[in-house]
């Protein structure tokens, strides 16, 4: 009996290790996109990103702190609708993302001189990071929590929901800062949510080399 309990405990530990390893990877990729390519150009990465840009614009609040405050305020929804496991994972993910944004924003600069190239590259990384988080049942924070709730209860791909909710927030951000932002933000959302929609459902072979490296399988 004890041996069976040990095996069950070991299995739970392995699953948690795999999940949170991927959460860290997704959060770092997302933070890289925001801190290096998007936020320095005042391009909202999403609904939470829009509010983050506004807080930075109005109060000169550090991007990492503003992002964490906006995202963590949505956790009440995650606790109620998604359960404590998803909420804890979301809190962990947004904390790692905020730390990553701060590190990348301070120590790295974009190698490109064009805001449009930054937009394209940042959108690809952003969509990849968000998709990794959503596949683990963890929201990328902000309105991503709402998208995950809708995906759970209405069986709607979260990538499409993210696009429409974020669009409204982009209009508000563009009205306050610069209308050019809305064009850049919509392009960013279209690219990133398209990647999210694809990677969220794509089948990843369990025996693949990348999968083994990320999940620490031997």
Tab-separated table of N, CA, C and O in Angstrom, residues 88-209:
chain	number	residue	atom	x	y	z
A	88	UNK	N	-3.517	29.455	-9.026
A	88	UNK	CA	-2.145	29.434	-8.527
A	88	UNK	C	-1.162	29.426	-9.691
A	88	UNK	O	-0.157	30.135	-9.687
A	89	UNK	N	-1.469	28.609	-10.700
A	89	UNK	CA	-0.611	28.574	-11.880
A	89	UNK	C	-0.577	29.909	-12.594
A	89	UNK	O	0.473	30.346	-13.072
A	90	UNK	N	-1.741	30.582	-12.653
A	90	UNK	CA	-1.808	31.900	-13.294
A	90	UNK	C	-0.990	32.923	-12.524
A	90	UNK	O	-0.252	33.723	-13.116
A	91	UNK	N	-1.109	32.918	-11.180
A	91	UNK	CA	-0.330	33.848	-10.362
A	91	UNK	C	1.159	33.612	-10.552
A	91	UNK	O	1.939	34.565	-10.695
A	92	UNK	N	1.549	32.346	-10.604
A	92	UNK	CA	2.955	32.005	-10.837
A	92	UNK	C	3.396	32.488	-12.214
A	92	UNK	O	4.479	33.075	-12.375
A	93	UNK	N	2.532	32.275	-13.211
A	93	UNK	CA	2.873	32.664	-14.575
A	93	UNK	C	3.015	34.162	-14.747
A	93	UNK	O	3.964	34.632	-15.365
A	94	UNK	N	2.076	34.938	-14.174
A	94	UNK	CA	2.154	36.388	-14.351
A	94	UNK	C	3.316	36.982	-13.550
A	94	UNK	O	3.890	38.001	-13.940
A	95	UNK	N	3.655	36.337	-12.429
A	95	UNK	CA	4.818	36.801	-11.668
A	95	UNK	C	6.094	36.579	-12.462
A	95	UNK	O	6.951	37.475	-12.563
A	96	UNK	N	6.233	35.391	-13.067
A	96	UNK	CA	7.402	35.099	-13.891
A	96	UNK	C	7.449	36.013	-15.111
A	96	UNK	O	8.519	36.484	-15.521
A	97	UNK	N	6.273	36.295	-15.699
A	97	UNK	CA	6.227	37.195	-16.849
A	97	UNK	C	6.676	38.596	-16.464
A	97	UNK	O	7.465	39.240	-17.175
A	98	UNK	N	6.188	39.098	-15.311
A	98	UNK	CA	6.548	40.441	-14.863
A	98	UNK	C	8.039	40.556	-14.584
A	98	UNK	O	8.675	41.556	-14.933
A	99	UNK	N	8.593	39.530	-13.951
A	99	UNK	CA	10.039	39.528	-13.689
A	99	UNK	C	10.803	39.530	-15.012
A	99	UNK	O	11.791	40.262	-15.182
A	100	UNK	N	10.330	38.725	-15.958
A	100	UNK	CA	10.990	38.647	-17.266
A	100	UNK	C	10.924	39.978	-18.000
A	100	UNK	O	11.904	40.415	-18.614
A	101	UNK	N	9.755	40.637	-17.954
A	101	UNK	CA	9.606	41.941	-18.604
A	101	UNK	C	10.617	42.923	-18.039
A	101	UNK	O	11.281	43.663	-18.784
A	102	UNK	N	10.756	42.945	-16.722
A	102	UNK	CA	11.688	43.878	-16.078
A	102	UNK	C	13.126	43.603	-16.492
A	102	UNK	O	13.872	44.518	-16.853
A	103	UNK	N	13.513	42.328	-16.482
A	103	UNK	CA	14.891	41.960	-16.830
A	103	UNK	C	15.184	42.283	-18.297
A	103	UNK	O	16.192	42.919	-18.626
A	104	UNK	N	14.302	41.849	-19.177
A	104	UNK	CA	14.534	42.070	-20.613
A	104	UNK	C	14.477	43.554	-20.962
A	104	UNK	O	15.251	44.037	-21.799
A	105	UNK	N	13.552	44.296	-20.334
A	105	UNK	CA	13.406	45.716	-20.635
A	105	UNK	C	14.633	46.518	-20.213
A	105	UNK	O	15.000	47.501	-20.858
A	106	UNK	N	15.277	46.070	-19.123
A	106	UNK	CA	16.437	46.789	-18.596
A	106	UNK	C	17.724	46.396	-19.317
A	106	UNK	O	18.555	47.250	-19.653
A	107	UNK	N	17.886	45.112	-19.596
A	107	UNK	CA	19.183	44.621	-20.062
A	107	UNK	C	19.252	44.306	-21.558
A	107	UNK	O	20.341	44.076	-22.084
A	108	UNK	N	18.112	44.292	-22.233
A	108	UNK	CA	18.135	43.985	-23.661
A	108	UNK	C	17.443	45.077	-24.460
A	108	UNK	O	16.466	45.671	-23.993
A	109	UNK	N	17.954	45.334	-25.652
A	109	UNK	CA	17.316	46.263	-26.574
A	109	UNK	C	17.057	45.549	-27.891
A	109	UNK	O	17.801	44.640	-28.279
A	110	UNK	N	16.012	45.965	-28.559
A	110	UNK	CA	15.699	45.357	-29.847
A	110	UNK	C	16.842	45.589	-30.834
A	110	UNK	O	17.407	46.687	-30.892
A	111	UNK	N	17.184	44.590	-31.627
A	111	UNK	CA	18.241	44.774	-32.634
A	111	UNK	C	17.727	45.445	-33.893
A	111	UNK	O	18.509	45.738	-34.807
A	112	UNK	N	16.424	45.717	-33.951
A	112	UNK	CA	15.829	46.287	-35.155
A	112	UNK	C	15.579	47.784	-34.973
A	112	UNK	O	15.321	48.263	-33.875
A	113	UNK	N	15.625	48.502	-36.062
A	113	UNK	CA	15.401	49.958	-36.026
A	113	UNK	C	13.998	50.336	-36.458
A	113	UNK	O	13.630	51.500	-36.430
A	114	UNK	N	13.196	49.354	-36.847
A	114	UNK	CA	11.833	49.607	-37.323
A	114	UNK	C	10.812	49.095	-36.310
A	114	UNK	O	10.887	47.938	-35.856
A	115	UNK	N	9.840	49.937	-35.967
A	115	UNK	CA	8.795	49.540	-35.042
A	115	UNK	C	7.938	48.424	-35.636
A	115	UNK	O	7.408	47.579	-34.908
A	116	UNK	N	7.829	48.393	-36.961
A	116	UNK	CA	6.998	47.374	-37.605
A	116	UNK	C	7.662	45.999	-37.557
A	116	UNK	O	6.967	44.977	-37.446
A	117	UNK	N	8.981	45.968	-37.638
A	117	UNK	CA	9.690	44.691	-37.475
A	117	UNK	C	9.569	44.224	-36.030
A	117	UNK	O	9.343	43.043	-35.754
A	118	UNK	N	9.718	45.166	-35.086
A	118	UNK	CA	9.518	44.833	-33.671
A	118	UNK	C	8.124	44.258	-33.457
A	118	UNK	O	7.944	43.301	-32.700
A	119	UNK	N	7.143	44.859	-34.109
A	119	UNK	CA	5.761	44.406	-33.986
A	119	UNK	C	5.601	42.961	-34.450
A	119	UNK	O	4.983	42.133	-33.766
A	120	UNK	N	6.164	42.646	-35.600
A	120	UNK	CA	6.038	41.296	-36.152
A	120	UNK	C	6.746	40.263	-35.286
A	120	UNK	O	6.172	39.220	-34.942
A	121	UNK	N	7.992	40.562	-34.933
A	121	UNK	CA	8.774	39.618	-34.132
A	121	UNK	C	8.147	39.450	-32.738
A	121	UNK	O	7.997	38.330	-32.237
A	122	UNK	N	7.759	40.572	-32.138
A	122	UNK	CA	7.148	40.514	-30.812
A	122	UNK	C	5.851	39.731	-30.808
A	122	UNK	O	5.562	38.982	-29.861
A	123	UNK	N	5.058	39.872	-31.855
A	123	UNK	CA	3.771	39.174	-31.939
A	123	UNK	C	3.969	37.661	-32.012
A	123	UNK	O	3.211	36.891	-31.405
A	124	UNK	N	4.981	37.234	-32.765
A	124	UNK	CA	5.253	35.803	-32.891
A	124	UNK	C	5.664	35.213	-31.540
A	124	UNK	O	5.146	34.174	-31.109
A	125	UNK	N	6.575	35.878	-30.857
A	125	UNK	CA	6.996	35.401	-29.542
A	125	UNK	C	5.844	35.452	-28.541
A	125	UNK	O	5.672	34.536	-27.723
A	126	UNK	N	5.057	36.518	-28.603
A	126	UNK	CA	3.940	36.664	-27.674
A	126	UNK	C	2.929	35.532	-27.840
A	126	UNK	O	2.512	34.912	-26.851
A	127	UNK	N	2.534	35.265	-29.080
A	127	UNK	CA	1.573	34.191	-29.327
A	127	UNK	C	2.086	32.838	-28.888
A	127	UNK	O	1.333	32.023	-28.335
A	128	UNK	N	3.376	32.596	-29.096
A	128	UNK	CA	3.975	31.326	-28.676
A	128	UNK	C	3.930	31.180	-27.161
A	128	UNK	O	3.549	30.123	-26.637
A	129	UNK	N	4.313	32.235	-26.448
A	129	UNK	CA	4.309	32.184	-24.989
A	129	UNK	C	2.918	31.985	-24.427
A	129	UNK	O	2.709	31.163	-23.514
A	130	UNK	N	1.937	32.720	-24.957
A	130	UNK	CA	0.559	32.595	-24.472
A	130	UNK	C	0.016	31.191	-24.724
A	130	UNK	O	-0.648	30.598	-23.865
A	131	UNK	N	0.297	30.641	-25.902
A	131	UNK	CA	-0.195	29.310	-26.240
A	131	UNK	C	0.356	28.255	-25.288
A	131	UNK	O	-0.363	27.339	-24.862
A	132	UNK	N	1.623	28.356	-24.942
A	132	UNK	CA	2.228	27.404	-24.001
A	132	UNK	C	1.521	27.474	-22.658
A	132	UNK	O	1.219	26.443	-22.040
A	133	UNK	N	1.216	28.686	-22.195
A	133	UNK	CA	0.520	28.844	-20.918
A	133	UNK	C	-0.893	28.279	-20.980
A	133	UNK	O	-1.318	27.542	-20.071
A	134	UNK	N	-1.645	28.603	-22.028
A	134	UNK	CA	-3.029	28.150	-22.136
A	134	UNK	C	-3.124	26.636	-22.249
A	134	UNK	O	-4.068	26.025	-21.742
A	135	UNK	N	-2.149	26.011	-22.885
A	135	UNK	CA	-2.161	24.551	-23.006
A	135	UNK	C	-1.982	23.873	-21.650
A	135	UNK	O	-2.354	22.705	-21.474
A	136	UNK	N	-1.441	24.601	-20.698
A	136	UNK	CA	-1.280	24.057	-19.346
A	136	UNK	C	-2.464	24.422	-18.444
A	136	UNK	O	-2.438	24.181	-17.240
A	137	UNK	N	-3.526	25.009	-19.042
A	137	UNK	CA	-4.672	25.425	-18.257
A	137	UNK	C	-4.385	26.642	-17.410
A	137	UNK	O	-5.074	26.902	-16.416
A	138	UNK	N	-3.363	27.393	-17.796
A	138	UNK	CA	-2.951	28.583	-17.054
A	138	UNK	C	-3.157	29.798	-17.944
A	138	UNK	O	-2.724	29.816	-19.096
A	139	UNK	N	-3.840	30.809	-17.413
A	139	UNK	CA	-4.061	32.021	-18.184
A	139	UNK	C	-2.782	32.829	-18.263
A	139	UNK	O	-1.937	32.784	-17.370
A	140	UNK	N	-2.656	33.592	-19.343
A	140	UNK	CA	-1.526	34.508	-19.457
A	140	UNK	C	-1.769	35.778	-18.653
A	140	UNK	O	-0.950	36.679	-18.634
A	141	UNK	N	-2.885	35.830	-17.941
A	141	UNK	CA	-3.212	36.978	-17.099
A	141	UNK	C	-4.193	37.907	-17.781
A	141	UNK	O	-4.521	37.752	-18.962
A	142	UNK	N	-4.672	38.894	-17.040
A	142	UNK	CA	-5.578	39.878	-17.601
A	142	UNK	C	-6.820	39.251	-18.202
A	142	UNK	O	-7.422	38.345	-17.621
A	143	UNK	N	-7.201	39.718	-19.407
A	143	UNK	CA	-8.397	39.192	-20.045
A	143	UNK	C	-8.188	37.776	-20.564
A	143	UNK	O	-9.138	37.122	-20.986
A	144	UNK	N	-6.945	37.298	-20.540
A	144	UNK	CA	-6.696	35.900	-20.867
A	144	UNK	C	-7.459	34.987	-19.926
A	144	UNK	O	-7.852	33.875	-20.291
A	145	UNK	N	-7.677	35.439	-18.689
A	145	UNK	CA	-8.459	34.671	-17.725
A	145	UNK	C	-9.893	34.545	-18.213
A	145	UNK	O	-10.494	33.465	-18.161
A	146	UNK	N	-10.454	35.658	-18.708
A	146	UNK	CA	-11.819	35.616	-19.227
A	146	UNK	C	-11.902	34.683	-20.436
A	146	UNK	O	-12.846	33.903	-20.569
A	147	UNK	N	-10.897	34.763	-21.305
A	147	UNK	CA	-10.877	33.894	-22.491
A	147	UNK	C	-10.817	32.427	-22.093
A	147	UNK	O	-11.467	31.572	-22.711
A	148	UNK	N	-10.037	32.117	-21.056
A	148	UNK	CA	-9.917	30.733	-20.610
A	148	UNK	C	-11.222	30.244	-19.979
A	148	UNK	O	-11.608	29.088	-20.153
A	149	UNK	N	-11.916	31.132	-19.269
A	149	UNK	CA	-13.209	30.775	-18.681
A	149	UNK	C	-14.226	30.462	-19.781
A	149	UNK	O	-14.951	29.461	-19.721
A	150	UNK	N	-14.266	31.312	-20.809
A	150	UNK	CA	-15.181	31.090	-21.924
A	150	UNK	C	-14.834	29.798	-22.656
A	150	UNK	O	-15.722	29.023	-23.048
A	151	UNK	N	-13.539	29.539	-22.817
A	151	UNK	CA	-13.108	28.303	-23.487
A	151	UNK	C	-13.554	27.075	-22.695
A	151	UNK	O	-13.940	26.053	-23.269
A	152	UNK	N	-13.527	27.192	-21.372
A	152	UNK	CA	-13.888	26.065	-20.515
A	152	UNK	C	-15.379	25.780	-20.540
A	152	UNK	O	-15.812	24.628	-20.625
A	153	UNK	N	-16.199	26.830	-20.483
A	153	UNK	CA	-17.638	26.652	-20.337
A	153	UNK	C	-18.407	26.702	-21.654
A	153	UNK	O	-19.498	26.152	-21.755
A	154	UNK	N	-17.854	27.357	-22.664
A	154	UNK	CA	-18.561	27.489	-23.941
A	154	UNK	C	-17.868	26.750	-25.075
A	154	UNK	O	-18.354	26.745	-26.203
A	155	UNK	N	-16.713	26.154	-24.796
A	155	UNK	CA	-15.955	25.396	-25.796
A	155	UNK	C	-15.635	26.249	-27.021
A	155	UNK	O	-15.791	25.823	-28.163
A	156	UNK	N	-15.193	27.481	-26.747
A	156	UNK	CA	-14.786	28.401	-27.815
A	156	UNK	C	-13.277	28.590	-27.743
A	156	UNK	O	-12.722	28.779	-26.661
A	157	UNK	N	-12.626	28.530	-28.887
A	157	UNK	CA	-11.176	28.693	-28.913
A	157	UNK	C	-10.795	30.028	-28.266
A	157	UNK	O	-11.300	31.079	-28.670
A	158	UNK	N	-9.920	30.017	-27.254
A	158	UNK	CA	-9.582	31.253	-26.539
A	158	UNK	C	-8.897	32.306	-27.392
A	158	UNK	O	-8.944	33.493	-27.070
A	159	UNK	N	-8.261	31.898	-28.488
A	159	UNK	CA	-7.600	32.865	-29.351
A	159	UNK	C	-8.580	33.866	-29.951
A	159	UNK	O	-8.307	35.066	-30.017
A	160	UNK	N	-9.759	33.403	-30.372
A	160	UNK	CA	-10.758	34.291	-30.965
A	160	UNK	C	-11.334	35.242	-29.911
A	160	UNK	O	-11.550	36.430	-30.184
A	161	UNK	N	-11.597	34.716	-28.720
A	161	UNK	CA	-12.149	35.555	-27.653
A	161	UNK	C	-11.175	36.659	-27.267
A	161	UNK	O	-11.577	37.814	-27.053
A	162	UNK	N	-9.898	36.309	-27.184
A	162	UNK	CA	-8.877	37.293	-26.840
A	162	UNK	C	-8.867	38.458	-27.829
A	162	UNK	O	-8.741	39.620	-27.452
A	163	UNK	N	-9.025	38.144	-29.101
A	163	UNK	CA	-8.954	39.175	-30.129
A	163	UNK	C	-10.044	40.230	-29.944
A	163	UNK	O	-9.781	41.435	-29.967
A	164	UNK	N	-11.291	39.806	-29.716
A	164	UNK	CA	-12.405	40.742	-29.639
A	164	UNK	C	-12.405	41.535	-28.342
A	164	UNK	O	-12.698	42.742	-28.345
A	165	UNK	N	-12.078	40.900	-27.233
A	165	UNK	CA	-12.036	41.632	-25.963
A	165	UNK	C	-10.909	42.663	-25.985
A	165	UNK	O	-11.090	43.824	-25.592
A	166	UNK	N	-9.747	42.226	-26.428
A	166	UNK	CA	-8.600	43.135	-26.456
A	166	UNK	C	-8.816	44.304	-27.413
A	166	UNK	O	-8.314	45.411	-27.182
A	167	UNK	N	-9.564	44.058	-28.496
A	167	UNK	CA	-9.812	45.115	-29.460
A	167	UNK	C	-10.461	46.339	-28.836
A	167	UNK	O	-10.107	47.483	-29.156
A	168	UNK	N	-11.422	46.102	-27.942
A	168	UNK	CA	-12.097	47.209	-27.272
A	168	UNK	C	-11.123	48.003	-26.407
A	168	UNK	O	-11.149	49.254	-26.397
A	169	UNK	N	-10.249	47.302	-25.702
A	169	UNK	CA	-9.274	47.970	-24.838
A	169	UNK	C	-8.273	48.756	-25.684
A	169	UNK	O	-7.833	49.840	-25.295
A	170	UNK	N	-7.937	48.240	-26.849
A	170	UNK	CA	-7.000	48.938	-27.733
A	170	UNK	C	-7.575	50.275	-28.202
A	170	UNK	O	-6.850	51.261	-28.342
A	171	UNK	N	-8.874	50.293	-28.466
A	171	UNK	CA	-9.507	51.539	-28.911
A	171	UNK	C	-9.371	52.609	-27.833
A	171	UNK	O	-9.056	53.773	-28.114
A	172	UNK	N	-9.585	52.203	-26.580
A	172	UNK	CA	-9.457	53.142	-25.460
A	172	UNK	C	-8.016	53.640	-25.350
A	172	UNK	O	-7.759	54.843	-25.198
A	173	UNK	N	-7.054	52.714	-25.429
A	173	UNK	CA	-5.636	53.078	-25.323
A	173	UNK	C	-5.218	54.009	-26.455
A	173	UNK	O	-4.516	55.005	-26.238
A	174	UNK	N	-5.651	53.704	-27.666
A	174	UNK	CA	-5.286	54.525	-28.820
A	174	UNK	C	-5.893	55.915	-28.715
A	174	UNK	O	-5.261	56.909	-29.087
A	175	UNK	N	-7.118	56.002	-28.213
A	175	UNK	CA	-7.780	57.300	-28.065
A	175	UNK	C	-7.002	58.200	-27.110
A	175	UNK	O	-6.882	59.411	-27.323
A	176	UNK	N	-6.429	57.607	-26.067
A	176	UNK	CA	-5.725	58.388	-25.052
A	176	UNK	C	-4.298	58.739	-25.491
A	176	UNK	O	-3.822	59.855	-25.280
A	177	UNK	N	-3.598	57.790	-26.104
A	177	UNK	CA	-2.178	57.991	-26.424
A	177	UNK	C	-1.964	58.395	-27.881
A	177	UNK	O	-1.487	59.494	-28.171
A	178	UNK	N	-2.297	57.515	-28.811
A	178	UNK	CA	-2.035	57.790	-30.224
A	178	UNK	C	-2.848	56.794	-31.048
A	178	UNK	O	-2.787	55.589	-30.814
A	179	UNK	N	-3.584	57.299	-32.041
A	179	UNK	CA	-4.434	56.413	-32.842
A	179	UNK	C	-3.638	55.412	-33.665
A	179	UNK	O	-4.162	54.382	-34.076
A	180	UNK	N	-2.363	55.701	-33.922
A	180	UNK	CA	-1.539	54.731	-34.659
A	180	UNK	C	-1.395	53.443	-33.870
A	180	UNK	O	-1.206	52.368	-34.452
A	181	UNK	N	-1.511	53.552	-32.541
A	181	UNK	CA	-1.369	52.378	-31.687
A	181	UNK	C	-2.405	51.322	-32.017
A	181	UNK	O	-2.116	50.120	-31.978
A	182	UNK	N	-3.617	51.745	-32.343
A	182	UNK	CA	-4.676	50.774	-32.583
A	182	UNK	C	-4.363	49.893	-33.793
A	182	UNK	O	-4.662	48.694	-33.800
A	183	UNK	N	-3.729	50.488	-34.812
A	183	UNK	CA	-3.347	49.692	-35.980
A	183	UNK	C	-2.292	48.666	-35.589
A	183	UNK	O	-2.388	47.481	-35.927
A	184	UNK	N	-1.282	49.121	-34.863
A	184	UNK	CA	-0.220	48.223	-34.432
A	184	UNK	C	-0.755	47.155	-33.476
A	184	UNK	O	-0.375	45.983	-33.562
A	185	UNK	N	-1.641	47.567	-32.565
A	185	UNK	CA	-2.182	46.635	-31.582
A	185	UNK	C	-3.049	45.563	-32.242
A	185	UNK	O	-2.981	44.381	-31.883
A	186	UNK	N	-3.863	45.960	-33.208
A	186	UNK	CA	-4.725	44.994	-33.895
A	186	UNK	C	-3.887	44.006	-34.701
A	186	UNK	O	-4.169	42.798	-34.714
A	187	UNK	N	-2.857	44.506	-35.381
A	187	UNK	CA	-1.960	43.601	-36.108
A	187	UNK	C	-1.301	42.630	-35.145
A	187	UNK	O	-1.211	41.420	-35.405
A	188	UNK	N	-0.831	43.161	-33.998
A	188	UNK	CA	-0.201	42.322	-32.978
A	188	UNK	C	-1.165	41.243	-32.502
A	188	UNK	O	-0.803	40.068	-32.388
A	189	UNK	N	-2.425	41.653	-32.239
A	189	UNK	CA	-3.414	40.690	-31.762
A	189	UNK	C	-3.763	39.662	-32.821
A	189	UNK	O	-3.933	38.482	-32.516
A	190	UNK	N	-3.885	40.115	-34.064
A	190	UNK	CA	-4.235	39.168	-35.120
A	190	UNK	C	-3.144	38.109	-35.273
A	190	UNK	O	-3.429	36.910	-35.364
A	191	UNK	N	-1.886	38.559	-35.295
A	191	UNK	CA	-0.778	37.619	-35.444
A	191	UNK	C	-0.654	36.698	-34.237
A	191	UNK	O	-0.570	35.473	-34.366
A	192	UNK	N	-0.655	37.288	-33.043
A	192	UNK	CA	-0.429	36.496	-31.831
A	192	UNK	C	-1.582	35.534	-31.560
A	192	UNK	O	-1.360	34.374	-31.190
A	193	UNK	N	-2.843	35.994	-31.739
A	193	UNK	CA	-3.975	35.107	-31.470
A	193	UNK	C	-4.120	34.030	-32.545
A	193	UNK	O	-4.626	32.943	-32.263
A	194	UNK	N	-3.666	34.322	-33.764
A	194	UNK	CA	-3.645	33.275	-34.787
A	194	UNK	C	-2.679	32.171	-34.384
A	194	UNK	O	-2.983	30.970	-34.524
A	195	UNK	N	-1.523	32.569	-33.872
A	195	UNK	CA	-0.552	31.588	-33.388
A	195	UNK	C	-1.104	30.826	-32.191
A	195	UNK	O	-0.955	29.605	-32.087
A	196	UNK	N	-1.784	31.552	-31.282
A	196	UNK	CA	-2.401	30.904	-30.122
A	196	UNK	C	-3.428	29.873	-30.581
A	196	UNK	O	-3.444	28.729	-30.099
A	197	UNK	N	-4.297	30.259	-31.503
A	197	UNK	CA	-5.350	29.360	-31.987
A	197	UNK	C	-4.764	28.099	-32.609
A	197	UNK	O	-5.315	27.000	-32.449
A	198	UNK	N	-3.633	28.234	-33.300
A	198	UNK	CA	-3.009	27.080	-33.941
A	198	UNK	C	-2.284	26.208	-32.926
A	198	UNK	O	-2.491	24.994	-32.875
A	199	UNK	N	-1.442	26.828	-32.092
A	199	UNK	CA	-0.656	26.052	-31.143
A	199	UNK	C	-1.503	25.452	-30.024
A	199	UNK	O	-1.129	24.444	-29.425
A	200	UNK	N	-2.671	26.050	-29.738
A	200	UNK	CA	-3.532	25.548	-28.671
A	200	UNK	C	-4.085	24.162	-29.003
A	200	UNK	O	-4.334	23.351	-28.114
A	201	UNK	N	-4.288	23.891	-30.292
A	201	UNK	CA	-4.902	22.623	-30.687
A	201	UNK	C	-3.930	21.683	-31.392
A	201	UNK	O	-4.266	20.537	-31.647
A	202	UNK	N	-2.743	22.172	-31.745
A	202	UNK	CA	-1.804	21.329	-32.487
A	202	UNK	C	-1.351	20.163	-31.622
A	202	UNK	O	-1.193	20.287	-30.403
A	203	UNK	N	-1.188	19.014	-32.255
A	203	UNK	CA	-0.747	17.816	-31.543
A	203	UNK	C	0.773	17.790	-31.500
A	203	UNK	O	1.435	17.867	-32.536
A	204	UNK	N	1.314	17.686	-30.282
A	204	UNK	CA	2.758	17.640	-30.100
A	204	UNK	C	3.168	16.229	-29.689
A	204	UNK	O	2.739	15.743	-28.649
A	205	UNK	N	3.983	15.529	-30.494
A	205	UNK	CA	4.395	14.164	-30.159
A	205	UNK	C	5.095	14.102	-28.806
A	205	UNK	O	6.001	14.881	-28.525
A	206	UNK	N	4.658	13.197	-27.946
A	206	UNK	CA	5.229	13.086	-26.608
A	206	UNK	C	6.677	12.629	-26.634
A	206	UNK	O	7.415	12.838	-25.681
A	207	UNK	N	7.078	11.985	-27.723
A	207	UNK	CA	8.436	11.445	-27.784
A	207	UNK	C	9.411	12.388	-28.473
A	207	UNK	O	10.562	12.050	-28.683
A	208	UNK	N	8.929	13.582	-28.823
A	208	UNK	CA	9.809	14.496	-29.551
A	208	UNK	C	10.953	14.965	-28.682
A	208	UNK	O	10.855	15.040	-27.460
A	209	UNK	N	12.052	15.332	-29.347
A	209	UNK	CA	13.246	15.756	-28.616
A	209	UNK	C	12.985	17.033	-27.828
A	209	UNK	O	13.378	17.151	-26.664
